[in-house]
Short mmCIF file of C-alpha atoms in Angstrom, two decimals:
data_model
loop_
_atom_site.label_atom_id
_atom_site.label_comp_id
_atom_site.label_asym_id
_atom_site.label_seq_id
_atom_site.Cartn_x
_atom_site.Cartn_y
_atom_site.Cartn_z
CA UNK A 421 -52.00 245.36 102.74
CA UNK A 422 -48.50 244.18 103.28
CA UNK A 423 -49.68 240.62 101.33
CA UNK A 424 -50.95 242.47 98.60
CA UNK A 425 -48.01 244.25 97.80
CA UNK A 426 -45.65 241.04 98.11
CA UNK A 427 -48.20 239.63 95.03
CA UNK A 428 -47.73 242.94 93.19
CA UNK A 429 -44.06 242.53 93.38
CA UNK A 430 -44.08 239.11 92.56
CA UNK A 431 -45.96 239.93 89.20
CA UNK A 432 -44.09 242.68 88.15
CA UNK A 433 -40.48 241.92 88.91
CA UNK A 434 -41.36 239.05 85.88
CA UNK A 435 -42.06 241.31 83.86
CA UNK A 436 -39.16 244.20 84.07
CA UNK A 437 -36.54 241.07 83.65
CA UNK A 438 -38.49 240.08 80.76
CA UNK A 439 -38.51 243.81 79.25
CA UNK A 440 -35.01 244.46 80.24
CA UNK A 441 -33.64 241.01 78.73
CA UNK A 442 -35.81 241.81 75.85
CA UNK A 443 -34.10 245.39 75.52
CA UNK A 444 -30.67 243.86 75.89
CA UNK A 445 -31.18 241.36 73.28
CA UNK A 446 -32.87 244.14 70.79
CA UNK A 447 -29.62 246.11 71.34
CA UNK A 448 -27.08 243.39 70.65
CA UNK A 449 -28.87 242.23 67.53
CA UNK A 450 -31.14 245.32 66.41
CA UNK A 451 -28.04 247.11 64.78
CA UNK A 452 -27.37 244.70 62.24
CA UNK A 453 -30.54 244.64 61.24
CA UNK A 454 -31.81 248.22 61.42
CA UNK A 455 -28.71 249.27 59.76
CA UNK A 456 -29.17 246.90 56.86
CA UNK A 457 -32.53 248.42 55.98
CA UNK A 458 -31.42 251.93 56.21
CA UNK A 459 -27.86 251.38 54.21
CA UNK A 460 -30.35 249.65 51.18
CA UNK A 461 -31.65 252.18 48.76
CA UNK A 462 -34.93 253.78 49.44
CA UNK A 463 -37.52 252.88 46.87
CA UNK A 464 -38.95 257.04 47.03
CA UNK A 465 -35.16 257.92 45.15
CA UNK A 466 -35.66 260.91 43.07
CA UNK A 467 -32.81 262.82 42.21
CA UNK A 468 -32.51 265.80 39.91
CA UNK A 469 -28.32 266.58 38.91
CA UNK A 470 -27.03 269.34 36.89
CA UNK A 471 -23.56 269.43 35.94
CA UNK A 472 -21.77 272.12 33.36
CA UNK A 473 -18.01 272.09 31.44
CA UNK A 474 -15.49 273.48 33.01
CA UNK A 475 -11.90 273.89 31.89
CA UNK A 476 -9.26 271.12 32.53
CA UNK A 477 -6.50 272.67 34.29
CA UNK A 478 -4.28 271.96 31.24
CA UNK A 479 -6.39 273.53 28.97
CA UNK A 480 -5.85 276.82 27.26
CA UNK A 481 -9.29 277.09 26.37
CA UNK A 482 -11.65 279.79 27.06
CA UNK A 483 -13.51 279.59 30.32
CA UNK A 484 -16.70 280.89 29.17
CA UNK A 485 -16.58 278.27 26.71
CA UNK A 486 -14.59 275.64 27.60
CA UNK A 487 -15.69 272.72 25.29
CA UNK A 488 -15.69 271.94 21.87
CA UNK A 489 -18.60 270.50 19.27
CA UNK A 490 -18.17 270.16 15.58
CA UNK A 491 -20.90 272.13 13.98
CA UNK A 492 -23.35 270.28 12.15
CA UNK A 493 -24.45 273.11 10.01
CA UNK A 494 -20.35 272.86 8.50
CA UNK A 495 -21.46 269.30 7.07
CA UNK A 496 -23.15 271.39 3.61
CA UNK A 497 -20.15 273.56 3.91
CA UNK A 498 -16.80 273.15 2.31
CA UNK A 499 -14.91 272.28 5.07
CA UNK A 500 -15.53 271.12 8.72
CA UNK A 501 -16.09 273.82 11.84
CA UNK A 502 -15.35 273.11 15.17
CA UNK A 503 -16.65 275.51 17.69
CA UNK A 504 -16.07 276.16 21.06
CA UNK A 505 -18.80 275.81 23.43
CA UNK A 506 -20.61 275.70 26.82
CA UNK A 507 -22.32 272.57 27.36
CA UNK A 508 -25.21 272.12 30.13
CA UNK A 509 -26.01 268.30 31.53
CA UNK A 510 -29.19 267.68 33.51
CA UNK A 511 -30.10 264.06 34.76
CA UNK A 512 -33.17 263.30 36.74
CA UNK A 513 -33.06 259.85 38.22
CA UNK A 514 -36.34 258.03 40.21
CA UNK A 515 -37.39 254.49 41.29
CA UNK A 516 -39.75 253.14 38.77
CA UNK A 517 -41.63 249.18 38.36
CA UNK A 518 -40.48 246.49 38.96
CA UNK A 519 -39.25 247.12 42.46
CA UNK A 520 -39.42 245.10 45.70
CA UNK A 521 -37.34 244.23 48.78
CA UNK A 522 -33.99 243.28 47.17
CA UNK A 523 -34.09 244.88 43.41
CA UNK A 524 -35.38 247.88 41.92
CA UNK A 525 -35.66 249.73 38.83
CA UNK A 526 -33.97 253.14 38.17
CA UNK A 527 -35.08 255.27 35.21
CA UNK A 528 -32.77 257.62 34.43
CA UNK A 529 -33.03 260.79 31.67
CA UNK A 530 -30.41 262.80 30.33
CA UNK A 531 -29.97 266.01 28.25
CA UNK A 532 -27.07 267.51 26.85
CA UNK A 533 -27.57 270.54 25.52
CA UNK A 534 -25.50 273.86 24.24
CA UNK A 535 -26.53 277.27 25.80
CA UNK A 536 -23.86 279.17 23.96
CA UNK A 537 -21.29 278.96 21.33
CA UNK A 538 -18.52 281.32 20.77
CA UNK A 539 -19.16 282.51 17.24
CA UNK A 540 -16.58 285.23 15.92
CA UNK A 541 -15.80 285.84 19.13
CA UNK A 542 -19.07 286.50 20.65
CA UNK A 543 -21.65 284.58 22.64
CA UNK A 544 -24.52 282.99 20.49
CA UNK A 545 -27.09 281.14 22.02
CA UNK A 546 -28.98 278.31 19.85
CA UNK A 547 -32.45 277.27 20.44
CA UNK A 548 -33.86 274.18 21.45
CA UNK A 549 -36.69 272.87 19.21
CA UNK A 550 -37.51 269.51 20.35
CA UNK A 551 -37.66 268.02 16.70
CA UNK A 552 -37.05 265.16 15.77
CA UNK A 553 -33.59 263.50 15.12
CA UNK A 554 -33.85 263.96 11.46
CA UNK A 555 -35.80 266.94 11.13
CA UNK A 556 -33.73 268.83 13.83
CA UNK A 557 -32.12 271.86 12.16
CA UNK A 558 -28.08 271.77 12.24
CA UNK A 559 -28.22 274.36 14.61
CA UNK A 560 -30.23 273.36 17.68
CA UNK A 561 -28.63 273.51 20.58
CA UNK A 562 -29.40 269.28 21.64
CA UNK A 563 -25.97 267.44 21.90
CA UNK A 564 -27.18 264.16 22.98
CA UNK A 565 -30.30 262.76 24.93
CA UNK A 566 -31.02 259.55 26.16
CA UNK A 567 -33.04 257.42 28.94
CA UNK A 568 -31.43 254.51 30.79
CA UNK A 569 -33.62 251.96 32.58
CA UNK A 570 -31.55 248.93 34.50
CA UNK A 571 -32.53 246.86 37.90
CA UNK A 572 -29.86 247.10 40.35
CA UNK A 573 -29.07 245.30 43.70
CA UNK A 574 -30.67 247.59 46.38
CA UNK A 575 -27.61 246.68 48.88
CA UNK A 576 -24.85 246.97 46.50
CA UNK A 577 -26.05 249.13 43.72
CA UNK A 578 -24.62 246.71 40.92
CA UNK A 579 -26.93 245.94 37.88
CA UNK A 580 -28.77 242.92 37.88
CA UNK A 581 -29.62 241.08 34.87
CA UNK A 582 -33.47 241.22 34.89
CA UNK A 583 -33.55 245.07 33.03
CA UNK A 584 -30.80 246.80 31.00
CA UNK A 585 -31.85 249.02 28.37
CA UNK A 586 -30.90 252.49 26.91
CA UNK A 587 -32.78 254.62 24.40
CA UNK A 588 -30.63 257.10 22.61
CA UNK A 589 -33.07 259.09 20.97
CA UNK A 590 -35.52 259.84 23.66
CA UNK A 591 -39.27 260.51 21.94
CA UNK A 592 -38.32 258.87 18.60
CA UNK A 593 -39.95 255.43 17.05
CA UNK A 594 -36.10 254.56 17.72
CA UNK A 595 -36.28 251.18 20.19
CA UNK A 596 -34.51 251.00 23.34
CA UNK A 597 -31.18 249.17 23.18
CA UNK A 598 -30.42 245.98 25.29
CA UNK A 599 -26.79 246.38 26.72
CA UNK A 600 -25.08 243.28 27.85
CA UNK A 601 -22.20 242.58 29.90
CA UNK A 602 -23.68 245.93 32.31
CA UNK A 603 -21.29 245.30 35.38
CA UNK A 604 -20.15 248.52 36.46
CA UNK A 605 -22.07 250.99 38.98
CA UNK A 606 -23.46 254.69 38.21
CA UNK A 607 -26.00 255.92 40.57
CA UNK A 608 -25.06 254.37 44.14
CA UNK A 609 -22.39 253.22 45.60
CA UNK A 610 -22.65 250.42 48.39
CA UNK A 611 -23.00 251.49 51.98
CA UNK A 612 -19.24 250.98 53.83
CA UNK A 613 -17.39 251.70 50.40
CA UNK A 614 -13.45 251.38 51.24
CA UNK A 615 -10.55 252.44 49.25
CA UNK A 616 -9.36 249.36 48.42
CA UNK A 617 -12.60 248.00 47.06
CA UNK A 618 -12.97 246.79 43.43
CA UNK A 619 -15.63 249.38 42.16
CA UNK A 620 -16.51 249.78 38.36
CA UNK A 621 -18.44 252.44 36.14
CA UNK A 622 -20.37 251.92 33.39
CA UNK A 623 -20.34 254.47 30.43
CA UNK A 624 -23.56 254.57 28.50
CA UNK A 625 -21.41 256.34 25.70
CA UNK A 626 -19.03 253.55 25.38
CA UNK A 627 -20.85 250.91 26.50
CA UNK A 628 -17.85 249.71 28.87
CA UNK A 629 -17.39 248.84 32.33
CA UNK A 630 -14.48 251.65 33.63
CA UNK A 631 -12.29 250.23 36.08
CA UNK A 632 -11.79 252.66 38.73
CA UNK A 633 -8.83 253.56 41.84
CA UNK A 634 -8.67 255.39 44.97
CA UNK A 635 -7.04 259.00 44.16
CA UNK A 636 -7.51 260.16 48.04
CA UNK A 637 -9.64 261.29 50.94
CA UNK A 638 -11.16 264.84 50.62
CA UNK A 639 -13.62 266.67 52.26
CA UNK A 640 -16.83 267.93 49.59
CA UNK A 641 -19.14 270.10 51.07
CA UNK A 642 -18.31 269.45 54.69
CA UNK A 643 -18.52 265.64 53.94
CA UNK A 644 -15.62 263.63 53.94
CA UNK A 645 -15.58 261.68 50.46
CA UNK A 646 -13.39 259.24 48.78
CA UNK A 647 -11.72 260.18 45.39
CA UNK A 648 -12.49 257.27 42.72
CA UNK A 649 -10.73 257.89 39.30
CA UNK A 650 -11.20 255.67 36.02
CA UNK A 651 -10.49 256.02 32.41
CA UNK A 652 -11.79 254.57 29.55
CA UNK A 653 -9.86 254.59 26.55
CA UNK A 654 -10.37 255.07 22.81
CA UNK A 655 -13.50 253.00 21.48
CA UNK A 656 -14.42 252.84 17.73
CA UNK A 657 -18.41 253.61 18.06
CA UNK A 658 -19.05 252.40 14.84
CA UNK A 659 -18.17 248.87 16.39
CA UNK A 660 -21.00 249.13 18.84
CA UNK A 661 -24.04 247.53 16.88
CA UNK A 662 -27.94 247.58 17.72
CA UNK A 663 -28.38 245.47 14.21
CA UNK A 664 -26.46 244.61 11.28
CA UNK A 665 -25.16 248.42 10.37
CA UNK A 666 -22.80 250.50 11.89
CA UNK A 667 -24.88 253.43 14.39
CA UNK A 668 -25.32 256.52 12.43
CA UNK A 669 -23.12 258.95 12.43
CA UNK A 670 -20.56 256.88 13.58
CA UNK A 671 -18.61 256.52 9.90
CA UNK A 672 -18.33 259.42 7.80
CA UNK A 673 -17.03 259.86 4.40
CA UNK A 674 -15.99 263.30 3.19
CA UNK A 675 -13.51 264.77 0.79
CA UNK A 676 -10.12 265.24 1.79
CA UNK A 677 -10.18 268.98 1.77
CA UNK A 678 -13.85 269.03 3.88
CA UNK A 679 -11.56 266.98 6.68
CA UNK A 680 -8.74 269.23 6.30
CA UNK A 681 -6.28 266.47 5.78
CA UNK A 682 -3.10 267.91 3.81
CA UNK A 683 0.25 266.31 2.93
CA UNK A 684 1.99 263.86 0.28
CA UNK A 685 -0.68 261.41 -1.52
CA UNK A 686 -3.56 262.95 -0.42
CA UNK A 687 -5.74 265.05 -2.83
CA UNK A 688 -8.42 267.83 -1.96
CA UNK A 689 -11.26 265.64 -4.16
CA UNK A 690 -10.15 262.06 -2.86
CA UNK A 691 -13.17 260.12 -0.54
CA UNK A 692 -12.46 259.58 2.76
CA UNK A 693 -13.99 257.41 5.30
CA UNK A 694 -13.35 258.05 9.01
CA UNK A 695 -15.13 256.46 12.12
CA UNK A 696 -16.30 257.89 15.32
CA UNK A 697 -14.21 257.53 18.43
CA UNK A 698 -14.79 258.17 21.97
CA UNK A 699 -12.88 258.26 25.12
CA UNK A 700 -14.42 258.53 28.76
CA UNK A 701 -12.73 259.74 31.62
CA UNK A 702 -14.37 259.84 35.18
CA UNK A 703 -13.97 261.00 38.92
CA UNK A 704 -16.07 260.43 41.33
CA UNK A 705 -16.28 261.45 45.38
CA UNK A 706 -18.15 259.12 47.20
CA UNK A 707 -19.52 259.24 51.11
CA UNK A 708 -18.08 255.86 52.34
CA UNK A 709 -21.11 255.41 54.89
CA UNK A 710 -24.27 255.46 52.97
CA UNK A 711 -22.55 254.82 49.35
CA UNK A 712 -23.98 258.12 47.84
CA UNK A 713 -22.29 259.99 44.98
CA UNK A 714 -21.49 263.34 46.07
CA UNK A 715 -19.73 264.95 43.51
CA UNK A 716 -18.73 263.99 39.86
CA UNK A 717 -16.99 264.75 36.90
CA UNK A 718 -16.91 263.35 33.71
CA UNK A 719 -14.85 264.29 30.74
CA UNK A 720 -16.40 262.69 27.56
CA UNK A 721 -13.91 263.22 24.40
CA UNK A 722 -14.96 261.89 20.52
CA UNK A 723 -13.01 262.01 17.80
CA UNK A 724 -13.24 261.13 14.04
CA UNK A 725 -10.40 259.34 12.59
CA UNK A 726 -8.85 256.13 10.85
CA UNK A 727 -10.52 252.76 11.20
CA UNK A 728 -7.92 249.98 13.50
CA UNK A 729 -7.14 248.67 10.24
CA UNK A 730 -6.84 250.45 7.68
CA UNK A 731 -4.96 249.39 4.46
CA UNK A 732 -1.42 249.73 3.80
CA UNK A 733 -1.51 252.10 1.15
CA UNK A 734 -2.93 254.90 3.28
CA UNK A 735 -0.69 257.87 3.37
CA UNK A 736 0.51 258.76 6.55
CA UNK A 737 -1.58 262.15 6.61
CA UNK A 738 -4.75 260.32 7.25
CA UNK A 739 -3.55 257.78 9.71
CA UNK A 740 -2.70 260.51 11.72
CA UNK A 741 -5.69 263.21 11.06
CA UNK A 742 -8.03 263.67 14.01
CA UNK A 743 -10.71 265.78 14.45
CA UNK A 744 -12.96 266.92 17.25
CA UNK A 745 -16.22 266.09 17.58
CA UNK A 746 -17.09 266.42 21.01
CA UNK A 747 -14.87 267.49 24.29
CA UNK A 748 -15.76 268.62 27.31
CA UNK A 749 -15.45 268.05 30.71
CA UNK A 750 -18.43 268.71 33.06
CA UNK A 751 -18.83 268.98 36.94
CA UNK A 752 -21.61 268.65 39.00
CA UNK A 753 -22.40 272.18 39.76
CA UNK A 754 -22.54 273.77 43.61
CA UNK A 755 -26.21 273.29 44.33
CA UNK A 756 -26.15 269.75 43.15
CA UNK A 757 -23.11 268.93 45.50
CA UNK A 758 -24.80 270.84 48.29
CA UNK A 759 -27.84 268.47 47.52
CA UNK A 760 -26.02 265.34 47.79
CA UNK A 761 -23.75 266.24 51.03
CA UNK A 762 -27.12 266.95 52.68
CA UNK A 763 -28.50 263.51 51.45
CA UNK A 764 -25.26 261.71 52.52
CA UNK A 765 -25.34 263.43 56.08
CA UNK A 766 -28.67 262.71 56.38
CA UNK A 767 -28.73 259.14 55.81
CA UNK A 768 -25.08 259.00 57.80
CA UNK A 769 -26.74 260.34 60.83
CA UNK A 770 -30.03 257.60 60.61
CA UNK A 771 -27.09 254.70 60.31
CA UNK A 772 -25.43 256.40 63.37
CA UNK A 773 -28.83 256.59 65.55
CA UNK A 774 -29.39 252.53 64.30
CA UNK A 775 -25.85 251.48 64.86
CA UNK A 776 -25.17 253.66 67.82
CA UNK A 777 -27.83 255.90 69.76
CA UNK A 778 -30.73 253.47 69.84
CA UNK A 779 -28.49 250.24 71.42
CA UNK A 780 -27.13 252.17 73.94
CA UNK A 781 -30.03 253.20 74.76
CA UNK A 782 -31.91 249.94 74.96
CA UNK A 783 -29.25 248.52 76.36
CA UNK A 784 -29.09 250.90 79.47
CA UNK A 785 -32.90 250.83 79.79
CA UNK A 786 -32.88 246.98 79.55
CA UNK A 787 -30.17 246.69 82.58
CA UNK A 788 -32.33 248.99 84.62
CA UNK A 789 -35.27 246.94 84.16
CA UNK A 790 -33.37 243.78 85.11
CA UNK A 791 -32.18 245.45 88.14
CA UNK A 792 -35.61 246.93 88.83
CA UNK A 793 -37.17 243.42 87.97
CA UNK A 794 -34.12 241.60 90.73
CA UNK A 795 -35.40 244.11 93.25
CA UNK A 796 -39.05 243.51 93.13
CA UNK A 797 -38.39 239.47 93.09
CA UNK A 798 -36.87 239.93 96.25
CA UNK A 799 -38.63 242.96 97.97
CA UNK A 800 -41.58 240.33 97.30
CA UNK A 801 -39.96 237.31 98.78
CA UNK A 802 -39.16 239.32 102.13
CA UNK A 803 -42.69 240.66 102.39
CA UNK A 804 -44.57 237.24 102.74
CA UNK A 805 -42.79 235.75 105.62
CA UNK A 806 -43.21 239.06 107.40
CA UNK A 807 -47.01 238.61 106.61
CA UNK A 808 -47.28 235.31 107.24
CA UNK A 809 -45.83 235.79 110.83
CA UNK A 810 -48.41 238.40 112.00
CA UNK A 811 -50.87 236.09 111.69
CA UNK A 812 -49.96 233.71 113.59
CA UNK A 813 -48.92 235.72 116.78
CA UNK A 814 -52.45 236.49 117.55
CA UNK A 815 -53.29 239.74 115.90
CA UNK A 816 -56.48 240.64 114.56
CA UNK A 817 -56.33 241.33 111.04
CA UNK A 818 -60.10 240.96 110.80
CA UNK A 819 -59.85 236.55 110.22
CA UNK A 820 -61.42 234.45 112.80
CA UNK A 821 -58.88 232.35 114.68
CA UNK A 822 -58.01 229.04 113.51
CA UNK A 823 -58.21 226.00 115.34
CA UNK A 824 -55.69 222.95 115.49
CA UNK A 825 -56.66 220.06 113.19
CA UNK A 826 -57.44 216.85 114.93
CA UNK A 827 -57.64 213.60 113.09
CA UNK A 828 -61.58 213.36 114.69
CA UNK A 829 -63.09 216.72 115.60
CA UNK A 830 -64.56 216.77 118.99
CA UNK A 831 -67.26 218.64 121.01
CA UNK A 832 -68.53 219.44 124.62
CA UNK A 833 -72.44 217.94 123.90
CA UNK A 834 -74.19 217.44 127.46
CA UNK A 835 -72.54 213.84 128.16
CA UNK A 836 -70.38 213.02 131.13
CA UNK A 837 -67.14 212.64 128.46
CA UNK A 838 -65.79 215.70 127.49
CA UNK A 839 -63.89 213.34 124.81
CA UNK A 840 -66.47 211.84 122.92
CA UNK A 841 -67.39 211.93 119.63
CA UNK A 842 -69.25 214.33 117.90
CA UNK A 843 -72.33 212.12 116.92
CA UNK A 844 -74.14 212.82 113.97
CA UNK A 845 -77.42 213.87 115.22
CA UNK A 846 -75.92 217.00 117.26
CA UNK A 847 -77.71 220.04 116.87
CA UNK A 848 -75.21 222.32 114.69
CA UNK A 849 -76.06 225.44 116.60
CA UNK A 850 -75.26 223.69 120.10
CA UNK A 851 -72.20 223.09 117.95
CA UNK A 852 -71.01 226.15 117.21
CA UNK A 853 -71.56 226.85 120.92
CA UNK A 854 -70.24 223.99 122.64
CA UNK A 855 -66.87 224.45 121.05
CA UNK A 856 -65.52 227.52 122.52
CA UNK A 857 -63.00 227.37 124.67
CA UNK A 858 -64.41 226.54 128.89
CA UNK A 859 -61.88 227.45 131.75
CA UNK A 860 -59.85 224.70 133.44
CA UNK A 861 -62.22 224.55 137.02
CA UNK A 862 -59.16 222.66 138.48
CA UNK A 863 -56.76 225.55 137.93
CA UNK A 864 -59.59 227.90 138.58
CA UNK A 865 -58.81 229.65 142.72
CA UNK A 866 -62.12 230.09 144.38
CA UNK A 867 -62.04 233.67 146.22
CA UNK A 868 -64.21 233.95 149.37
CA UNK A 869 -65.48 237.10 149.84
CA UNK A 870 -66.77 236.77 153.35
CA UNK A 871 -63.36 235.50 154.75
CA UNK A 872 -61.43 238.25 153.05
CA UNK A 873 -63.79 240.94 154.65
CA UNK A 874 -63.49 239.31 158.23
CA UNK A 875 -59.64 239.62 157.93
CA UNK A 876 -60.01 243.07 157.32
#
């Protein structure tokens, strides 16, 4: 029994130091690899935002209807409205082909729309009618739409340059538009972002990679974010070309009194081309650990006004003229950041279990087995000298006794010399027999019985 458990411990000691060295090794290298995968972005991502205009805090506007849209229907009147709004942005964004281990492909549609304008001082709400572009009626309540596909880097979340494409008029026989030059980020952030990083954003209005700075450290939701602030300034639309023209509705000519514009050398009747400006301002709060956007605001602002060069001879009135087309500044709203915090401290806490929980763990359980694995080596080196010992001090442990090996076996077989050799026609039973033991007769005393009794 006591040999057989000496083997057992012999096999398995081997294989606890093998475990517990392969435990060890899993926890020194495991996190950087575990990590990695979970810091990448997931291939299942399907996010659904909605974000809604708020008032800037140095704005006197009304908070019910914070924003402002020139109305389209005032393009048949005599001169231009501009009404003040609420606008409503929803953005669902999912992984679509191609996608594999280091790229994938995010699809991304948006709607702008207008729930309610302020109209004489009450609340009217447009409808939506989901015509087309040019047989939409002046008053539906569609701002802007469009769907953004580009590949990004699944580890960094930077574009790539295998896809890059917008279409601005979702639906329509309109193609999508290749943008070039896409460096800046929109939907992820890398994992690890710091505050001194060099992080971009790319406006699909502009077209234009926004540089962007720390602000601070704040706390969204329960998560603790960092404050990313960028601004992109003034861009004439109208020099943003798909083809040969100018994007419509980016230059518009109108008389002089449908703009509004007043003042010394400028007449009611005269023609007067403007372009299409826009300005894009941005804040972001960002989890530093997994990369995801938690909350965001951006403050979109166009304008129609005078060309960069215009000619000398334009009167000072119309260099100066501006008027709104579009302002308003909208934040994601509370379920949305709930929604992201959750995501953020969801995919903080599986980076936490890779990086932290599991290696300790495997690293505790890989010293026990070593230690276990140590103990058995030696519990089974002890046991088989023990054994071995046993044996040979003459106790039965159910094996015959063993006989010292002589160069030439010998045998007791009926001759006169107890030393000769065993010849080769000896009968194997008489064999057997003849070599047990026999008693020394010399050193045997012979007891007489009879004297022994007559002493008595």
């Amino acid at each position: 029994m006591a040999v057989g458990r000496s083997r057992l411990a012999r096999v398995i000691g081997p294989i606890l130091i093998f475990v517990g060295a392969l435990l060890i090794t899993s926890a020194i290298a495991g996190p950087v690899y575990v990590a990695g995968k979970l810091t990448t972005i997931p291939l299942n991502l399907d996010i659904t935002t909605v974000a809604r205009s708020e008032k800037p805090a140095d704005s006197q506007a009304d908070a019910q209807f914070p924003a402002r849209q020139l109305d389209l229907c005032s393009f048949t009147k005599p001169k231009a409205v501009v009404n003040d709004v609420s606008v409503t942005t929803q953005t669902r964004t999912l992984v679509t082909s191609p996608s594999d281990k280091k790229t994938m492909t995010v699809q991304s549609g948006m709607s702008m729309v207008v729930p309610s304008i302020k109209t004489k001082g009450e609340p009217r709400h447009p409808e939506l009618t989901g015509a087309a572009k040019n047989e939409r009626p002046c008053d539906d309540g569609l701002v802007q739409a469009w769907l953004d596909r580009v590949s990004l880097d699944r580890e960094t979340g930077k574009p790539t340059d295998k896809i890059s494409e917008a279409t601005y008029s979702p639906g329509e026989s309109a193609p999508a538009v290749k943008i070039a030059d896409r460096q800046g980020l929109q939907y992820r952030f890398p994992a690890d972002t710091t505050q001194d990083g060099q992080y971009s954003f790319f406006d699909l209005v502009t077209r234009k990679n926004v540089g962007l700075k720390f602000v601070e450290e704040k706390e969204v939701s329960g998560t603790n974010t960092l404050h990313f602030q960028g601004t992109q300034d003034w861009v004439d639309l109208s020099t943003i070309r798909d083809g040969s023209d100018a994007t419509l509705g980016t230059v518009l000519t109108k008389t002089a009194g449908w703009w509004g514009i007043e003042g010394p050398g400028v007449d009611a009747k005269d023609d007067i081309t403007l372009n299409r400006w826009a300005k894009t301002s941005v804040d972001l709060w960002v989890d530093p650990k997994s990369g995801i956007i938690v909350d965001q605001s951006l403050h979109y602002t166009q304008q129609f006004r005078t060309p960069a060069q215009v000619s000398p001879n334009t009167a000072k009135p119309v260099r100066d003229f501006r008027l709104e087309v579009f302002d308003a500044q909208q934040r994601w709203v509370d379920a949305t950041v709930r929604s992201q915090a959750e995501a953020a401290k969801s995919a903080q806490n599986r980076i936490a279990v890779a990086k932290y929980v599991v290696p300790a763990a495997g690293g505790v359980l890989g010293v026990i087995a070593l230690g276990l694995g140590a103990f058995a080596l030696v519990l089974g080196r002890r046991a088989a000298p023990a054994a071995g010992g046993r044996s040979g001090g003459g106790s039965y442990d159910g094996a015959a006794p063993s006989a010292p090996l002589d160069d030439e076996p010998t045998a007791h077989v009926g001759g006169d010399d107890p030393t000769a050799p065993l010849g080769s026609d000896a009968d194997p039973a008489t064999e057997a027999f003849s070599a047990q033991p026999r008693p020394d007769e010399s050193r045997t005393e012979a007891i007489d019985f009879r004297k022994r009794d007559d002493r008595r």
